XYZ file of C-alpha atoms in Angstrom:
415
model
C 110.486 149.602 170.846
C 114.203 150.176 170.200
C 116.120 147.873 167.860
C 119.040 146.139 169.684
C 121.983 145.794 167.347
C 125.174 143.786 168.262
C 128.228 144.586 166.106
C 130.796 141.808 165.598
C 133.879 143.602 164.360
C 137.579 142.757 164.899
C 139.127 145.784 163.224
C 139.563 148.779 165.533
C 138.908 151.477 162.865
C 135.874 149.536 161.591
C 134.473 149.332 165.077
C 134.586 153.048 165.437
C 132.897 153.815 162.154
C 130.145 151.136 162.460
C 129.280 151.952 166.065
C 129.110 155.662 165.274
C 126.678 155.091 162.416
C 124.637 152.579 164.353
C 124.216 155.080 167.236
C 122.754 157.593 164.781
C 120.054 155.229 163.439
C 116.497 156.040 164.633
C 115.181 153.726 167.450
C 118.533 151.900 167.496
C 120.088 150.569 170.624
C 123.645 149.430 169.767
C 125.175 147.176 172.458
C 128.800 146.766 173.229
C 130.579 145.292 170.201
C 132.340 141.912 170.304
C 135.764 141.408 168.801
C 135.752 137.831 167.526
C 133.576 134.951 166.518
C 133.921 133.107 169.874
C 132.904 136.097 171.854
C 129.804 136.625 169.621
C 128.534 133.011 170.070
C 129.248 133.077 173.745
C 127.361 136.327 174.154
C 124.307 135.148 172.179
C 124.289 131.783 174.062
C 124.336 133.641 177.364
C 121.427 135.916 176.374
C 119.422 133.032 174.845
C 119.813 131.093 178.126
C 117.907 133.881 179.869
C 115.142 134.273 177.297
C 114.647 134.497 173.556
C 113.576 138.118 174.163
C 116.993 138.996 175.495
C 118.639 138.393 172.116
C 119.435 141.363 169.919
C 117.256 141.744 166.860
C 120.120 142.411 164.574
C 123.838 141.247 164.491
C 126.152 143.089 162.210
C 129.115 140.949 161.099
C 132.157 142.592 159.572
C 133.887 140.689 156.724
C 137.251 140.511 158.609
C 135.912 138.945 161.768
C 137.931 135.926 162.944
C 138.984 133.356 163.742
C 135.876 131.774 162.192
C 135.429 133.193 158.667
C 132.405 135.549 158.341
C 130.155 133.312 156.162
C 130.810 130.343 158.498
C 130.028 132.485 161.542
C 126.788 133.677 159.844
C 125.755 130.063 159.264
C 126.332 129.119 162.921
C 124.348 132.088 164.176
C 121.433 131.353 161.784
C 121.433 127.632 162.904
C 121.720 128.225 166.614
C 119.793 131.582 166.968
C 117.153 131.569 164.258
C 115.310 134.573 165.674
C 118.414 136.834 165.142
C 118.817 138.715 161.862
C 122.414 138.902 160.496
C 123.807 141.651 158.274
C 127.114 141.215 156.551
C 129.263 144.250 156.046
C 131.683 143.802 153.219
C 133.794 145.603 150.601
C 132.588 143.055 147.956
C 128.949 143.698 147.304
C 128.817 141.784 144.102
C 125.991 139.290 143.247
C 128.187 136.283 143.839
C 128.926 137.197 147.516
C 125.295 138.413 147.959
C 123.994 135.005 146.944
C 126.533 133.209 149.119
C 125.573 135.366 152.119
C 121.949 134.569 151.654
C 122.692 130.839 151.276
C 124.584 130.934 154.562
C 121.709 132.615 156.409
C 122.321 136.309 156.288
C 119.254 138.639 156.126
C 121.075 141.467 154.419
C 124.350 142.803 153.070
C 125.831 146.322 153.359
C 128.728 147.628 151.200
C 131.822 149.346 152.462
C 132.373 152.326 152.755
C 129.230 152.456 154.874
C 126.335 154.701 153.803
C 123.899 155.932 156.480
C 120.838 155.525 154.263
C 121.818 151.984 153.113
C 122.602 150.880 156.663
C 119.456 152.372 158.123
C 117.322 150.683 155.477
C 118.848 147.275 155.929
C 118.774 147.411 159.706
C 115.094 148.427 159.694
C 114.148 145.636 157.339
C 116.054 142.927 159.315
C 114.750 144.172 162.604
C 111.157 143.914 161.304
C 111.904 140.358 160.092
C 113.283 139.371 163.485
C 110.356 140.800 165.391
C 108.002 138.937 163.037
C 109.813 135.630 163.629
C 109.659 136.111 167.388
C 105.973 136.951 167.190
C 105.421 133.740 165.217
C 107.459 131.675 167.639
C 105.907 133.165 170.654
C 107.595 133.787 173.976
C 106.560 130.694 175.890
C 109.057 128.698 177.906
C 109.084 125.839 175.447
C 110.380 127.876 172.532
C 113.689 126.642 171.213
C 116.172 129.381 171.790
C 118.862 128.048 169.506
C 121.440 127.287 172.144
C 121.507 123.700 170.944
C 123.259 120.766 172.549
C 126.495 120.662 174.499
C 129.644 119.930 172.461
C 132.598 118.180 174.092
C 135.758 117.404 172.263
C 138.300 114.847 173.492
C 141.887 115.013 172.180
C 144.944 113.060 173.071
C 148.222 114.688 174.128
C 149.760 111.852 172.009
C 148.621 108.590 170.593
C 147.460 105.817 172.995
C 146.518 107.976 176.060
C 142.855 106.907 175.973
C 140.975 109.574 174.035
C 138.700 107.120 172.231
C 137.798 105.087 175.337
C 137.050 108.344 177.217
C 134.914 109.638 174.405
C 132.830 106.478 174.307
C 132.262 106.303 177.992
C 131.268 109.967 178.274
C 128.796 109.406 175.497
C 127.407 106.315 177.214
C 127.058 108.010 180.517
C 125.100 110.992 179.010
C 122.789 108.621 177.035
C 122.150 106.413 180.044
C 121.071 109.445 182.080
C 118.356 110.234 179.482
C 120.047 112.729 177.248
C 120.052 112.212 173.502
C 123.758 111.744 172.607
C 125.775 111.480 169.408
C 129.423 110.355 169.323
C 131.438 111.639 166.420
C 134.708 110.033 165.339
C 136.717 113.020 164.032
C 140.010 111.022 164.145
C 139.578 110.903 160.357
C 142.620 108.642 159.365
C 142.938 106.349 162.345
C 139.577 106.488 164.196
C 138.746 103.369 166.075
C 135.280 104.054 167.576
C 133.742 101.465 165.270
C 136.273 98.859 166.397
C 135.879 99.603 170.014
C 132.088 99.099 169.676
C 132.250 96.273 167.076
C 130.244 98.274 164.529
C 130.215 97.921 160.737
C 128.401 100.708 158.871
C 128.941 101.947 155.408
C 128.152 105.590 156.094
C 130.645 108.008 157.734
C 131.341 111.607 158.438
C 132.724 111.924 154.855
C 129.267 111.443 153.512
C 128.236 114.787 155.031
C 131.320 116.688 153.941
C 130.052 117.827 150.513
C 126.523 118.637 151.557
C 125.884 122.356 152.060
C 122.483 121.983 153.686
C 122.346 119.085 156.148
C 118.666 118.245 156.622
C 117.483 115.970 159.508
C 116.816 113.183 156.973
C 120.340 113.420 155.515
C 121.819 113.368 159.055
C 119.769 110.368 160.057
C 121.043 108.431 157.061
C 124.600 109.066 158.028
C 124.253 108.230 161.684
C 124.343 104.726 163.128
C 122.159 103.949 166.108
C 124.017 101.671 168.582
C 122.262 99.197 170.852
C 123.017 101.414 173.811
C 120.974 104.271 172.214
C 124.064 106.345 171.429
C 124.117 107.652 167.793
C 127.455 107.217 166.052
C 128.921 109.274 163.232
C 131.973 107.195 162.295
C 135.311 107.993 160.682
C 135.775 106.714 157.045
C 137.056 103.188 156.565
C 139.535 104.556 154.023
C 141.783 106.933 156.003
C 142.758 108.916 152.938
C 139.168 110.114 152.499
C 139.438 112.038 155.732
C 140.922 114.871 153.745
C 137.481 115.436 152.290
C 136.238 116.731 155.702
C 137.413 120.319 155.625
C 137.218 122.696 158.554
C 134.138 124.279 156.920
C 132.473 120.913 156.544
C 133.338 120.064 160.251
C 131.694 123.373 161.418
C 128.549 122.616 159.524
C 128.423 118.989 160.671
C 128.929 119.885 164.324
C 126.281 122.670 164.120
C 123.802 120.309 162.501
C 124.416 117.688 165.300
C 124.241 120.270 167.970
C 120.783 121.292 166.824
C 119.504 117.653 166.997
C 121.206 116.171 170.062
C 121.536 117.283 173.637
C 125.090 116.065 173.911
C 127.677 115.893 171.126
C 130.961 114.139 172.011
C 133.684 114.445 169.414
C 136.760 112.141 169.460
C 139.522 114.176 167.729
C 142.389 111.720 168.357
C 145.973 112.888 168.802
C 146.684 114.349 165.316
C 144.717 117.581 164.949
C 143.375 118.075 161.445
C 141.586 121.200 160.206
C 138.320 119.441 160.905
C 139.361 118.551 164.431
C 140.591 122.114 165.110
C 137.261 123.495 164.033
C 135.479 121.129 166.405
C 137.735 122.147 169.288
C 137.119 125.780 168.508
C 133.364 125.264 168.586
C 133.301 123.066 171.672
C 131.688 124.120 174.886
C 134.279 121.969 176.677
C 137.620 120.859 175.220
C 139.244 117.982 176.966
C 142.946 117.000 176.464
C 143.893 113.553 177.706
C 147.344 112.796 179.067
C 149.014 110.186 181.094
C 151.227 111.109 184.078
C 154.547 110.583 182.298
C 157.138 113.135 180.886
C 156.501 112.362 177.215
C 152.690 112.719 177.423
C 152.828 115.859 179.536
C 155.245 117.409 177.150
C 152.798 116.525 174.352
C 149.922 118.186 176.258
C 151.940 121.319 176.782
C 152.967 121.402 173.101
C 149.307 120.948 172.043
C 148.073 123.730 174.335
C 150.607 126.064 173.032
C 149.788 125.186 169.414
C 146.064 125.822 169.970
C 146.867 129.206 171.469
C 149.154 130.203 168.551
C 146.562 129.182 166.010
C 143.832 130.921 168.044
C 141.857 127.705 168.327
C 141.565 127.796 172.090
C 143.216 129.418 175.058
C 144.958 127.410 177.706
C 142.550 128.493 180.446
C 139.679 127.338 178.257
C 141.103 123.763 178.036
C 140.607 121.016 180.586
C 143.209 118.325 180.994
C 142.162 114.871 182.084
C 144.801 112.643 183.622
C 144.393 108.965 182.633
C 146.148 105.901 184.189
C 146.703 107.861 187.439
C 148.421 106.252 190.367
C 149.314 107.806 193.664
C 152.890 106.567 193.366
C 153.804 108.384 190.169
C 156.053 111.307 190.421
C 153.923 113.466 188.169
C 150.624 114.364 189.868
C 147.683 116.449 188.525
C 148.666 119.780 190.268
C 152.058 119.598 188.554
C 150.413 118.919 185.205
C 148.198 121.913 185.758
C 151.169 124.155 186.473
C 153.088 122.874 183.408
C 150.203 123.267 180.886
C 148.541 126.314 182.369
C 145.106 124.607 181.894
C 142.425 123.477 184.233
C 142.712 119.866 185.313
C 139.627 117.777 185.923
C 138.990 116.837 189.457
C 138.338 113.268 188.389
C 141.494 111.366 187.517
C 141.148 108.013 185.716
C 142.966 105.247 187.598
C 145.337 102.810 185.930
C 143.818 99.316 185.665
C 144.351 97.830 182.220
C 143.166 94.356 183.288
C 139.658 95.835 183.623
C 139.768 96.992 180.014
C 141.714 94.414 178.090
C 138.997 91.840 177.435
C 136.320 94.404 176.530
C 138.772 96.270 174.151
C 139.909 93.137 172.419
C 136.360 91.962 171.898
C 135.144 95.419 170.764
C 132.642 95.569 173.595
C 133.868 98.566 175.663
C 130.176 99.478 176.227
C 129.990 96.382 178.381
C 132.720 97.310 180.896
C 132.094 96.032 184.347
C 130.020 98.684 186.141
C 131.881 97.940 189.310
C 135.255 98.608 187.672
C 137.155 101.624 188.929
C 137.962 102.846 185.441
C 134.306 102.983 184.231
C 133.184 104.498 187.489
C 135.851 107.202 187.183
C 134.930 107.930 183.536
C 131.216 108.189 184.350
C 132.065 110.413 187.296
C 134.019 112.667 184.884
C 130.792 112.824 182.817
C 128.982 114.027 185.926
C 131.715 116.571 186.646
C 131.374 118.018 183.099
C 127.624 118.315 183.456
C 126.898 115.809 180.702
C 124.637 113.686 182.921
C 121.042 114.692 183.430
C 120.339 114.508 187.208
C 116.670 113.954 187.945
C 114.790 112.545 190.912
C 115.530 108.854 190.757
C 118.543 109.225 188.412
C 120.789 108.474 191.360
C 119.147 106.049 193.803
C 121.215 103.453 195.359
C 123.911 104.507 192.962
C 122.126 103.706 189.690
C 121.304 105.404 186.426
C 118.150 104.768 184.570
C 118.441 101.596 182.638
C 119.983 99.792 185.639
C 123.622 100.728 184.827
C 125.639 101.265 187.926
C 128.689 102.766 186.109
C 128.102 106.301 187.120
C 126.738 105.834 190.596
C 129.354 107.348 192.833
C 130.547 110.418 190.972
C 133.546 110.158 193.124
C 136.016 112.917 193.158
C 139.777 112.351 193.303
C 141.037 113.010 196.800
C 143.922 115.387 196.946
């Protein structure tokens, strides 16, 4: 049986030399190379969604892959696709990097310039390991393919546009439909998830920042289980400690959560830190909240351009959600879509602060009136994003399991 090998190489010259050598290996079946980390993860996720048997046995990662650093990328592949063996190609083959690569989940390391004998030996060994893992796991339909949960990030075009409220309600809707859900407050200096839900908990996301191997037990100790069933990973009480959560730590934390929960909602706030940028980059869906006014829309456009310049996310991969929408305002969703160059969610959140004020002041936003138009719109947005598990009986008479009527209508905004 041929060994399928997927090269992940960003450098044009390196692509040519690696693919040429791979094509000469016995029983090798190189597939089309991918040029960056995002394309690699997307390709593996698509193949894993079909079957674990569709995944390549070997992934070859070049040291200059981007935008996610090679070692961080190897860790994510190892966590999400445990039946795939990863080989790192690097000019530094010293014992320090070798140990680091093994710690991050690589199965082998090959030094540059490439040697046919070394590459052939390493590919053969890693392929045999991969086949053995798959044989051990079996090929039944219940085997975990490593895709993990869905990650949704929620960012604000500027402060006060409703990112935290939206994050909370999306998480509540997903949990109420029967999906295990965790809400992460990645607004590290000014996060308010705890205040909105009247929660006091001594653990926070900072407690996971320095841990290189986040076990299920460590994760459970850092997470607070809310009365609604939603798991909460809160921002630190001391805002200055947010600097301890680096982009590397954020990637590891999000990957660990993704492997444990079906839905991961991350509130990134309006000020994008390195940790928030990493979360947005990893997200399956990145939401950008704005209100229909000139200042907020300009902020949304500025954010989208910044993400593109920093190679965090392309405009077309971002979804803008319009909050406090009214039909009488001059700026409507189609105009916002044209200005930002993004997709715009079909569900717009209506303006009705009276519905929210009491619950926000009391720290009980999880108890919003289920008949209120704001809650219904937010839960409809969760349905539009595919966060709600739809089963027979999930929607009957407009009710989710647990008797909550907040997501009943899944109404779409009429154009």
